[in-house]
Each structure stands twice: as structure tokens, then as C-alpha cells.
């Protein structure tokens, strides 16, 4: 049996694509290797969102090419976003590469590997578009290593048509394509039958799911109709979704946080910048004031809601004044979590050619300033949680934090606690006993559990 190791870079969508490829490979008679050392095939599922992610994957492939000099039968491949944007040039530049598969052709990987093992050594490159490919990411590898997996990911749409000027995603993931609601609900049902209690609905612009195909009903968008349908799945306890766009947070979605008991009290609301001038240059389609109104509405609808965001530091033309607007927005909103990125020039995106690119040193400085604001806010928030009892869904044992068990609150905070394997998959009340800036430690609130 040939063994395949898949290394994934980037976002949860990429993780999910890799999981689906692994499931398809298993169904075809391949085995999934736990590390590249044991593998006959190594596939890198790549990310193009920032330059660093691309450089990491190329560097990794160079190392694998050295390994292949000693083990010539080793098959090497690129999948995903960088495969899509660079195509055949990857195999031309790195002759050790046997396979390049784009974002709409993941499901063809098993048959291409069969061909490579049967063939003459020519590289296979497939970055074609395929209608209906959004429905091919549906297989899972739950429980195959004996664990009870309690949280599952469901890919509900692919592609992006927002065309933010900094972002490569519309070019690597194609136009927006959504799966039908009934198909998504069926996949959630199957996961629940396998023991999953929490699902995260995934898409590049998840809040756009179904907007082309499904009309609004009683003022509710297709995405909210989907949330309502998933909320009805018996045995499911929690619903999350990512990655949304703030423009997707209409009044119907805000109200869903009040109405749908399974929808977790967490909204990821990527703001990118606090300056209206920069938001316009980014083509984000909202203003600072509009964004702050959404935050207020969410907090009014669901007072327990945690809000996280993405920030880009040093977008081209960002002045000290613009940056100060981002810093003040961070202080005003008090985010529960934020992912802060230094602007990274992406080929063929409009921002790459904009004047007044910010120096690396200045981007780093701005990155640090925003990080400090975030960290001091998070530390204060975590201190306030001490003494409170929160519900966690126990996901497993951590490799870090003294190998404690850990679970996630509905507000998406990880809590470590001293527990046993019997707690895995359980919804447990824990009392927060101790907190650092980024970590919460709790005790099981009701003993004998
Ligand atoms: N769907 C989300 C939205 O548009 O609101 C964004 C998903 S994007 C793949 C994830 C994050 O990567 C973005 O929110 C942005 O902060 C960051 N990002 C994207 N392109 C970037 C670039 N060129 N440089 C730095 N960060 C970037």
C-alpha cells in the first residue's frame, strides 16, 4: 500500500481540503502517513495569501527534492492556491515535482497518483476550472486514529468575488460557487452520526453562500437560511463559520445570534484597517463608522458575543494618521482576538502596483503596536473571566500546556484543565481559575464528572 503524507499551509479551508483529499486517497487504497519519513508520496497543500507562506512551501519542496536524490521513487506534488496561481512553472523550476493540482481539481489527486505510479515519469499539471467542484470537498477521515473527533469542518462554498485590492484569493480560488443547502445539511447530519458535536461551516466568503442561487426569504439571506437549517440538526450542539466578510453581517445574520441557540457567540469580523481612506483603497466596501455599527448591533443582539478581526499593517499609502485610526479602532472595539498581518505584496493584485509602499521596518513597527494593544486588551478580558464558569467542548489532550486536556468555549477561547480521556467529546462546565494573556486554565466546575 503506497503511503501519502500531506503537509498543509494556510487557512482552515486548506486544512479541510487536505482532509478531504486524505479521505479520497484512503478510499482509493492509499494509506495516510503520519510523517514524510514514512511516505512514498509527499503533497504540499499550499497558501498564497502572503509571500512568506509561498516561500515556506518552495523551501520545503527544495528539501524534499534533496531527499528524492537518495530516494528516487519518492513522488512529490503541490496542491492548492500556489499550485493554481503558478501552475506548470512549479514543475518546470523544480524538476523533482511530479504533480501540480489546482484548487478546483483536488478530487483528481488519487487518479493522478495512480497514473504517476503506472506512468513514465512525466509531471502532471492540472489547474483547470471545473463546474461543480465546490461539492467535491465532502469526504472526512473522522476517528481513523481511534480518537473521537468532536469538531468537524464542512466546506459550503468556494471562491471569492470581493476583489479586495491586496488579496490574491479571487485569482486562486475562482468565482463564488456554493453547495445546495440540503447537501450541506446532509453532510452535517452524517458528521453528527459519527459523534461530531460542533461544526464549522467554511468558505472563502462564507457569508456569501447561496447568494446567487437562493432568494431571500422573509428578509433572510441564503446564508441565514442555511444556519437555520443546520440549527435543526438533532444531536448537533454548536455551529461556527469562517471566513466571513463584514458586508455579510446584515440585520438577519445579526438577529441569528439572538435566535439560533446552536450558533456560538463568536463573530469573526475582519476589519483590515480603521481608516476610511485605506478601506476605500482596499476596496472593502464599508467605512469605519458602518463597521462600528455592526459591532454595536452584534453586542446588542448577543451581549456575550466575542468579536475577532484581521488587521493589515502597512497597506500601501498608509500614513501615520491612517495607522493611528486602526490603533484607535482596536482600542475602541476591544477585540477578543485578532490576526495581524504585515502587508505582503501579491503579484497581479492592484495594491502591488500602488505608490507609497511602506518599508518593512515600518510595517514591523506598526505590527508590534497593534499587537501590544491586542495583548493588553486580551489580558484584561482574561482577568475578568477568572471565577466565572463557562461551557467548553472538550477536544482532546494538548501537546503543550503540560499535556493537559483542553476544550473551547462558545466564544472560541481555549481552556486547559486537568482531566482525563473520559472527558473527550463532552460539554463541560469549567471554572476559570487562572489566566495569562493568551491562555485560560480552568477546573471542572462540578466534580464527579
Ligand atoms: N474573507 C476575509 C475577508 O475578506 O474579510 C479574508 C480572508 S483572507 C484569505 C485572510 C486574511 O489574510 C485577510 O483578512 C487579510 O487580513 C490577510 N491578507 C490577505 N491578503 C493579504 C496581503 N496581501 N498581505 C497581508 N495580509 C493579507
Coordinates of C-alpha atoms and ligand atoms in Angstrom, one line a residue:
X1 CA 0.0 0.0 0.0
X2 CA 1.5 3.4 -1.0
X3 CA 1.7 5.9 1.8
X4 CA 0.9 9.6 1.3
X5 CA 1.9 12.5 3.6
X6 CA 0.1 15.8 3.2
X7 CA 1.6 18.9 4.6
X8 CA -0.9 21.9 4.8
X9 CA -0.1 25.6 4.8
X10 CA -2.6 28.4 5.5
X11 CA -6.2 28.6 6.5
X12 CA -8.8 26.2 7.8
X13 CA -10.2 25.9 4.2
X14 CA -6.8 24.4 3.2
X15 CA -6.9 22.1 6.2
X16 CA -10.3 20.9 5.2
X17 CA -9.3 20.4 1.5
X18 CA -6.3 18.3 2.8
X19 CA -8.6 16.2 5.0
X20 CA -11.0 15.6 2.0
X21 CA -8.0 14.6 -0.2
X22 CA -6.8 12.2 2.5
X23 CA -10.3 10.6 2.7
X24 CA -10.4 10.2 -1.1
X25 CA -6.9 8.7 -1.1
X26 CA -7.9 6.2 1.6
X27 CA -11.0 5.2 -0.4
X28 CA -8.7 4.5 -3.4
X29 CA -6.4 2.2 -1.4
X30 CA -3.7 4.6 -0.3
X31 CA -2.6 4.9 3.3
X32 CA -2.0 8.3 5.1
X33 CA 1.5 8.5 6.5
X34 CA 2.0 10.4 9.8
X35 CA 5.3 12.0 8.6
X36 CA 7.2 12.5 5.4
X37 CA 9.8 10.0 6.6
X38 CA 7.4 7.1 6.2
X39 CA 5.9 8.3 2.9
X40 CA 6.0 7.2 -0.7
X41 CA 4.3 10.5 -1.7
X42 CA 4.6 14.0 -0.2
X43 CA 2.0 16.5 -1.2
X44 CA 2.2 20.2 -0.1
X45 CA -1.2 21.9 0.1
X46 CA -0.1 25.5 -0.4
X47 CA -1.2 29.0 0.6
X48 CA -0.7 32.2 -1.5
X49 CA -2.2 34.8 0.8
X50 CA 1.2 36.1 1.9
X51 CA 4.7 35.8 0.3
X52 CA 6.1 34.0 3.4
X53 CA 3.7 31.1 3.0
X54 CA 4.7 30.6 -0.6
X55 CA 8.4 30.8 0.3
X56 CA 8.0 28.2 3.1
X57 CA 6.4 25.8 0.6
X58 CA 9.0 26.3 -2.0
X59 CA 11.8 25.9 0.6
X60 CA 10.1 22.7 1.8
X61 CA 10.0 21.3 -1.7
X62 CA 13.7 22.1 -2.2
X63 CA 14.4 20.0 0.9
X64 CA 12.2 17.2 -0.3
X65 CA 14.0 17.3 -3.7
X66 CA 17.3 16.6 -1.8
X67 CA 15.6 13.7 -0.1
X68 CA 14.5 12.4 -3.5
X69 CA 18.1 12.3 -4.7
X70 CA 18.5 9.5 -2.1
X71 CA 15.1 8.0 -2.6
X72 CA 14.3 8.5 -6.4
X73 CA 11.0 6.7 -6.2
X74 CA 9.6 9.4 -3.9
X75 CA 6.6 11.2 -5.6
X76 CA 6.3 15.0 -4.8
X77 CA 3.4 17.3 -5.5
X78 CA 1.9 20.7 -5.0
X79 CA -1.8 21.3 -4.4
X80 CA -4.0 24.3 -3.7
X81 CA -3.6 28.0 -4.1
X82 CA 0.0 28.3 -5.1
X83 CA -0.4 25.4 -7.5
X84 CA -3.3 27.3 -9.0
X85 CA -1.5 30.6 -9.4
X86 CA 1.8 29.3 -10.6
X87 CA 0.7 26.1 -12.4
X88 CA 3.3 24.4 -14.7
X89 CA 6.1 26.8 -13.8
X90 CA 6.4 25.0 -10.4
X91 CA 7.2 21.7 -12.1
X92 CA 9.5 23.5 -14.6
X93 CA 11.5 25.2 -11.9
X94 CA 11.7 22.2 -9.6
X95 CA 12.3 19.1 -11.7
X96 CA 11.7 16.8 -8.7
X97 CA 8.0 17.8 -8.8
X98 CA 5.6 15.1 -10.2
X99 CA 2.2 16.7 -9.6
X100 CA 0.7 20.1 -9.6
X101 CA -3.1 20.2 -8.8
X102 CA -5.1 23.4 -8.5
X103 CA -8.0 24.4 -6.2
X104 CA -10.8 23.0 -8.3
X105 CA -9.2 19.6 -9.0
X106 CA -8.4 18.3 -5.5
X107 CA -10.7 15.3 -6.2
X108 CA -8.5 14.2 -9.1
X109 CA -5.4 13.6 -6.9
X110 CA -6.0 9.9 -6.3
X111 CA -6.3 9.1 -10.0
X112 CA -3.3 11.2 -10.9
X113 CA -1.2 9.4 -8.3
X114 CA -2.3 6.1 -9.9
X115 CA -1.2 7.4 -13.2
X116 CA 2.2 8.6 -11.9
X117 CA 2.9 5.1 -10.3
X118 CA 1.9 3.5 -13.6
X119 CA 3.5 6.0 -15.9
X120 CA 6.7 7.2 -17.5
X121 CA 7.7 9.9 -15.0
X122 CA 6.2 13.0 -16.8
X123 CA 4.9 15.6 -14.4
X124 CA 1.1 16.0 -14.3
X125 CA -0.2 19.6 -14.1
X126 CA -3.9 20.3 -13.8
X127 CA -5.2 23.7 -12.8
X128 CA -8.4 23.7 -14.8
X129 CA -11.7 25.2 -13.6
X130 CA -14.5 22.7 -13.1
X131 CA -18.1 23.5 -12.5
X132 CA -19.5 21.6 -9.5
X133 CA -16.1 21.2 -7.9
X134 CA -17.4 23.0 -4.8
X135 CA -19.3 19.8 -4.0
X136 CA -16.3 17.5 -4.2
X137 CA -14.9 18.5 -0.8
X138 CA -17.3 16.3 1.2
X139 CA -15.3 13.2 2.5
X140 CA -14.0 13.1 6.0
X141 CA -11.4 11.0 7.9
X142 CA -13.1 11.0 11.3
X143 CA -12.0 8.7 14.0
X144 CA -9.4 6.9 11.9
X145 CA -6.8 7.1 14.6
X146 CA -9.1 5.9 17.3
X147 CA -9.9 9.4 18.6
X148 CA -13.4 10.6 19.0
X149 CA -13.4 13.7 16.8
X150 CA -15.9 16.2 18.2
X151 CA -15.5 19.2 15.9
X152 CA -16.0 18.8 12.2
X153 CA -15.4 21.2 9.2
X154 CA -17.8 21.5 6.3
X155 CA -16.9 23.3 3.1
X156 CA -20.0 25.1 2.0
X157 CA -18.8 27.4 -0.8
X158 CA -15.6 28.1 -2.8
X159 CA -14.2 31.2 -4.4
X160 CA -14.4 35.0 -3.8
X161 CA -15.7 37.9 -5.8
X162 CA -14.9 40.7 -3.4
X163 CA -11.6 41.8 -5.2
X164 CA -10.0 43.5 -2.2
X165 CA -7.0 45.2 -3.8
X166 CA -4.5 43.4 -1.5
X167 CA -5.8 39.9 -1.9
X168 CA -4.9 37.1 -4.3
X169 CA -7.8 34.8 -3.3
X170 CA -10.2 35.7 -6.2
X171 CA -7.4 34.6 -8.6
X172 CA -6.5 31.4 -6.8
X173 CA -10.0 30.2 -5.7
X174 CA -12.1 31.4 -8.7
X175 CA -15.6 32.8 -8.6
X176 CA -18.1 32.2 -5.9
X177 CA -19.7 28.7 -6.1
X178 CA -22.0 27.4 -3.4
X179 CA -23.3 24.0 -2.4
X180 CA -27.0 23.4 -2.1
X181 CA -28.4 23.8 1.5
X182 CA -29.8 20.2 1.5
X183 CA -26.4 18.7 0.6
X184 CA -24.7 20.7 3.4
X185 CA -27.3 19.7 6.0
X186 CA -26.9 16.1 4.9
X187 CA -23.1 16.3 5.4
X188 CA -23.7 17.8 8.9
X189 CA -26.1 15.0 9.8
X190 CA -23.6 12.4 8.8
X191 CA -20.9 14.0 10.9
X192 CA -23.2 14.1 13.9
X193 CA -23.9 10.4 13.4
X194 CA -20.2 9.9 13.7
X195 CA -20.1 11.7 17.0
X196 CA -19.3 15.3 16.0
X197 CA -21.0 17.9 18.2
X198 CA -19.7 21.1 16.7
X199 CA -19.4 22.1 13.0
X200 CA -17.6 25.0 11.4
X201 CA -19.0 26.0 8.0
X202 CA -16.2 27.0 5.7
X203 CA -15.8 29.2 2.7
X204 CA -13.5 31.9 1.3
X205 CA -16.5 34.3 1.8
X206 CA -18.7 32.1 3.8
X207 CA -21.4 34.7 4.3
X208 CA -22.0 34.8 0.5
X209 CA -23.0 31.1 0.4
X210 CA -26.0 30.6 -1.8
X211 CA -26.5 34.3 -2.6
X212 CA -26.5 33.7 -6.4
X213 CA -28.8 30.7 -6.3
X214 CA -31.2 31.2 -3.4
X215 CA -33.6 34.2 -2.9
X216 CA -34.1 36.0 0.4
X217 CA -37.0 34.5 2.4
X218 CA -38.7 36.7 5.0
X219 CA -35.8 39.1 4.8
X220 CA -33.3 36.3 5.4
X221 CA -30.3 35.7 3.2
X222 CA -29.4 32.3 1.8
X223 CA -26.6 32.0 4.4
X224 CA -29.0 32.7 7.3
X225 CA -31.5 30.2 5.8
X226 CA -28.6 27.7 5.9
X227 CA -27.8 28.5 9.5
X228 CA -31.4 27.9 10.4
X229 CA -31.4 24.5 8.6
X230 CA -28.2 23.4 10.3
X231 CA -29.5 24.6 13.7
X232 CA -32.3 22.0 13.3
X233 CA -29.9 19.0 13.0
X234 CA -30.6 16.8 16.0
X235 CA -27.6 16.0 18.2
X236 CA -25.6 18.9 16.9
X237 CA -24.6 21.3 19.8
X238 CA -22.6 24.1 18.2
X239 CA -22.3 26.0 14.9
X240 CA -19.4 28.2 13.8
X241 CA -18.5 29.7 10.5
X242 CA -15.4 31.2 8.8
X243 CA -14.2 33.2 6.8
X244 CA -16.9 35.9 6.6
X245 CA -16.8 39.4 5.2
X246 CA -18.2 42.3 7.3
X247 CA -20.6 43.1 4.5
X248 CA -22.2 39.7 5.0
X249 CA -23.4 40.8 8.5
X250 CA -26.9 42.1 7.6
X251 CA -29.6 42.5 10.2
X252 CA -30.7 39.0 9.5
X253 CA -27.3 37.5 10.5
X254 CA -27.1 39.8 13.5
X255 CA -30.5 38.6 14.6
X256 CA -29.5 34.9 14.1
X257 CA -27.0 35.3 17.0
X258 CA -30.0 36.1 19.2
X259 CA -32.4 33.5 17.7
X260 CA -30.3 30.4 17.0
X261 CA -29.3 28.5 20.2
X262 CA -26.6 26.5 18.5
X263 CA -24.9 29.4 16.8
X264 CA -21.8 30.1 19.0
X265 CA -21.3 33.6 20.5
X266 CA -18.4 34.5 18.3
X267 CA -18.2 36.6 15.2
X268 CA -15.0 37.0 13.2
X269 CA -15.3 40.4 11.6
X270 CA -12.1 41.2 9.5
X271 CA -11.8 45.0 9.5
X272 CA -8.3 45.2 7.9
X273 CA -8.0 49.0 8.7
X274 CA -9.6 51.7 10.8
X275 CA -9.0 54.4 8.2
X276 CA -11.8 55.2 5.7
X277 CA -9.2 56.3 3.2
X278 CA -7.4 53.0 3.4
X279 CA -10.6 50.9 3.5
X280 CA -11.5 52.6 0.2
X281 CA -8.1 51.9 -1.3
X282 CA -8.5 48.3 -0.2
X283 CA -12.0 48.1 -1.9
X284 CA -13.5 46.8 1.3
X285 CA -17.0 48.3 0.6
X286 CA -17.6 49.7 4.1
X287 CA -16.5 52.6 6.3
X288 CA -15.1 52.6 9.9
X289 CA -18.5 54.0 11.1
X290 CA -20.5 51.3 9.3
X291 CA -18.2 48.6 10.8
X292 CA -18.6 50.0 14.3
X293 CA -22.4 50.0 13.9
X294 CA -22.2 46.3 13.1
X295 CA -20.1 45.7 16.2
X296 CA -22.7 47.6 18.3
X297 CA -25.6 45.7 16.7
X298 CA -23.9 42.3 17.4
X299 CA -23.3 43.2 21.0
X300 CA -26.9 44.4 21.4
X301 CA -28.3 41.2 19.9
X302 CA -26.0 38.9 21.8
X303 CA -24.3 40.6 24.8
X304 CA -22.0 37.6 25.4
X305 CA -20.6 37.7 21.9
X306 CA -16.8 37.6 21.3
X307 CA -15.5 39.5 18.3
X308 CA -12.3 38.8 16.5
X309 CA -10.7 40.5 13.5
X310 CA -7.9 40.6 10.9
X311 CA -5.7 43.7 10.5
X312 CA -3.2 44.6 7.8
X313 CA -0.4 46.8 8.9
X314 CA 1.3 49.0 6.3
X315 CA -1.0 48.8 3.3
X316 CA 0.5 50.9 0.5
X317 CA -0.1 54.6 1.2
X318 CA -1.0 54.1 4.9
X319 CA 0.2 57.2 6.7
X320 CA 0.9 57.5 10.4
X321 CA -2.5 59.2 10.7
X322 CA -4.2 56.3 8.9
X323 CA -2.4 53.8 11.2
X324 CA -3.5 55.8 14.3
X325 CA -7.1 55.3 13.1
X326 CA -6.5 51.5 13.1
X327 CA -4.9 51.7 16.6
X328 CA -7.9 53.7 17.9
X329 CA -10.4 51.3 16.4
X330 CA -8.6 48.4 18.1
X331 CA -8.8 50.3 21.5
X332 CA -12.5 51.2 20.9
X333 CA -13.7 47.8 19.9
X334 CA -11.6 45.7 22.4
X335 CA -11.4 42.6 20.2
X336 CA -11.3 39.2 21.9
X337 CA -8.7 38.1 19.3
X338 CA -7.0 39.5 16.2
X339 CA -4.8 38.2 13.4
X340 CA -2.4 40.9 12.5
X341 CA -0.5 40.8 9.2
X342 CA 2.2 43.0 7.7
X343 CA 1.0 43.9 4.2
X344 CA 2.6 41.5 1.7
X345 CA 2.8 42.4 -2.0
X346 CA 0.9 39.8 -4.1
X347 CA 1.6 39.5 -7.8
X348 CA -1.1 40.9 -10.1
X349 CA -3.2 42.4 -7.3
X350 CA -3.9 46.1 -7.7
X351 CA -2.2 47.1 -4.4
X352 CA 1.1 45.6 -5.5
X353 CA 1.5 48.5 -8.0
X354 CA 0.2 51.2 -5.7
X355 CA 2.6 54.1 -4.9
X356 CA 4.0 54.8 -1.4
X357 CA 4.7 51.2 -0.4
X358 CA 5.5 51.1 3.3
X359 CA 9.0 50.0 4.4
X360 CA 9.4 46.5 6.0
X361 CA 10.8 48.2 9.1
X362 CA 7.8 50.5 9.5
X363 CA 5.3 47.6 8.8
X364 CA 7.0 45.7 11.6
X365 CA 6.8 48.6 14.0
X366 CA 3.0 49.1 13.2
X367 CA 2.5 45.3 13.6
X368 CA 4.0 45.5 17.1
X369 CA 2.0 48.5 18.1
X370 CA -1.3 46.8 17.2
X371 CA -0.2 43.5 18.8
X372 CA 0.5 45.3 22.1
X373 CA -2.9 46.9 22.0
X374 CA -4.5 43.5 21.4
X375 CA -2.5 41.8 24.1
X376 CA -3.2 44.3 26.8
X377 CA -6.9 44.1 26.0
X378 CA -6.9 40.3 26.0
X379 CA -5.0 40.2 29.3
X380 CA -7.7 42.5 30.9
X381 CA -10.5 40.4 29.4
X382 CA -9.0 37.2 30.6
X383 CA -8.6 38.5 34.2
X384 CA -12.3 39.3 34.2
X385 CA -13.1 35.7 33.3
X386 CA -11.4 34.4 36.5
X387 CA -14.0 32.9 38.8
X388 CA -16.6 32.6 36.0
X389 CA -18.0 29.2 34.9
X390 CA -18.0 28.6 31.2
X391 CA -19.1 25.7 29.0
X392 CA -16.3 24.0 27.0
X393 CA -16.5 21.3 24.4
X394 CA -13.5 19.0 25.2
X395 CA -11.4 18.4 22.0
X396 CA -8.6 16.3 23.4
X397 CA -5.2 16.4 25.1
X398 CA -2.8 19.2 24.3
X399 CA 0.8 18.7 23.3
X400 CA 1.5 22.0 25.1
X401 CA 0.3 23.3 28.5
X402 CA 1.7 20.4 30.5
X403 CA -0.2 17.9 28.3
X404 CA -3.5 19.0 29.9
X405 CA -6.9 18.3 28.3
X406 CA -8.4 21.3 26.5
X407 CA -11.7 22.5 25.2
X408 CA -13.1 25.5 23.5
X409 CA -15.7 27.9 24.9
X410 CA -18.7 29.0 22.8
X411 CA -16.8 32.3 22.4
X412 CA -13.9 30.4 20.8
X413 CA -11.4 30.6 23.7
X414 CA -9.3 27.6 24.6
X415 CA -9.3 26.5 28.2
X416 CA -6.8 24.0 29.6
X417 CA -7.8 21.8 32.5
X418 CA -6.7 18.7 34.4
X419 CA -9.0 16.0 33.1
X420 CA -9.0 12.5 31.6
X421 CA -9.7 10.9 28.2
X422 CA -13.2 10.2 29.5
X423 CA -13.9 13.9 29.1
X424 CA -13.1 14.0 25.4
X425 CA -16.2 15.0 23.4
X426 CA -18.1 16.2 26.5
X427 CA -19.7 19.6 27.0
X428 CA -18.3 20.5 30.5
X429 CA -18.8 23.5 32.8
X430 CA -15.4 24.7 33.9
X431 CA -14.5 27.4 36.4
X432 CA -11.7 29.7 35.2
X433 CA -9.0 29.7 37.8
X434 CA -6.0 31.3 36.2
X435 CA -5.3 33.3 33.0
X436 CA -2.3 34.6 31.0
X437 CA -2.6 37.0 28.1
X438 CA -3.5 34.2 25.7
X439 CA -4.3 31.2 27.8
X440 CA -7.1 30.2 30.2
X441 CA -6.8 27.5 32.8
X442 CA -9.9 26.0 34.4
X443 CA -11.2 23.4 36.8
X444 CA -14.1 21.1 36.2
X445 CA -16.9 23.0 38.0
X446 CA -19.0 20.0 39.0
X447 CA -16.9 17.2 40.4
X448 CA -17.6 13.5 39.7
X449 CA -18.0 14.5 36.1
Ligands
LIG1 N1 -12.7 36.6 3.8 C1 -12.0 37.5 4.6 C2 -12.4 39.0 4.3 O1 -12.2 39.4 3.1 O2 -12.8 39.7 5.1 C3 -10.5 37.4 4.4 C4 -9.9 36.1 4.2 S1 -8.1 36.2 3.8 C5 -7.7 34.9 3.0 C6 -7.4 36.1 5.4 C7 -6.7 37.4 5.8 O3 -5.4 37.4 5.2 C8 -7.3 38.7 5.4 O4 -8.4 39.0 6.2 C9 -6.2 39.7 5.5 O5 -6.1 40.3 6.7 C10 -5.0 38.8 5.2 N2 -4.4 39.1 3.9 C11 -4.9 38.8 2.7 N3 -4.1 39.3 1.7 C12 -3.0 39.9 2.4 C13 -1.8 40.5 1.9 N4 -1.6 40.7 0.7 N5 -1.0 41.0 2.9 C14 -1.2 40.8 4.2 N6 -2.3 40.2 4.7 C15 -3.2 39.7 3.8

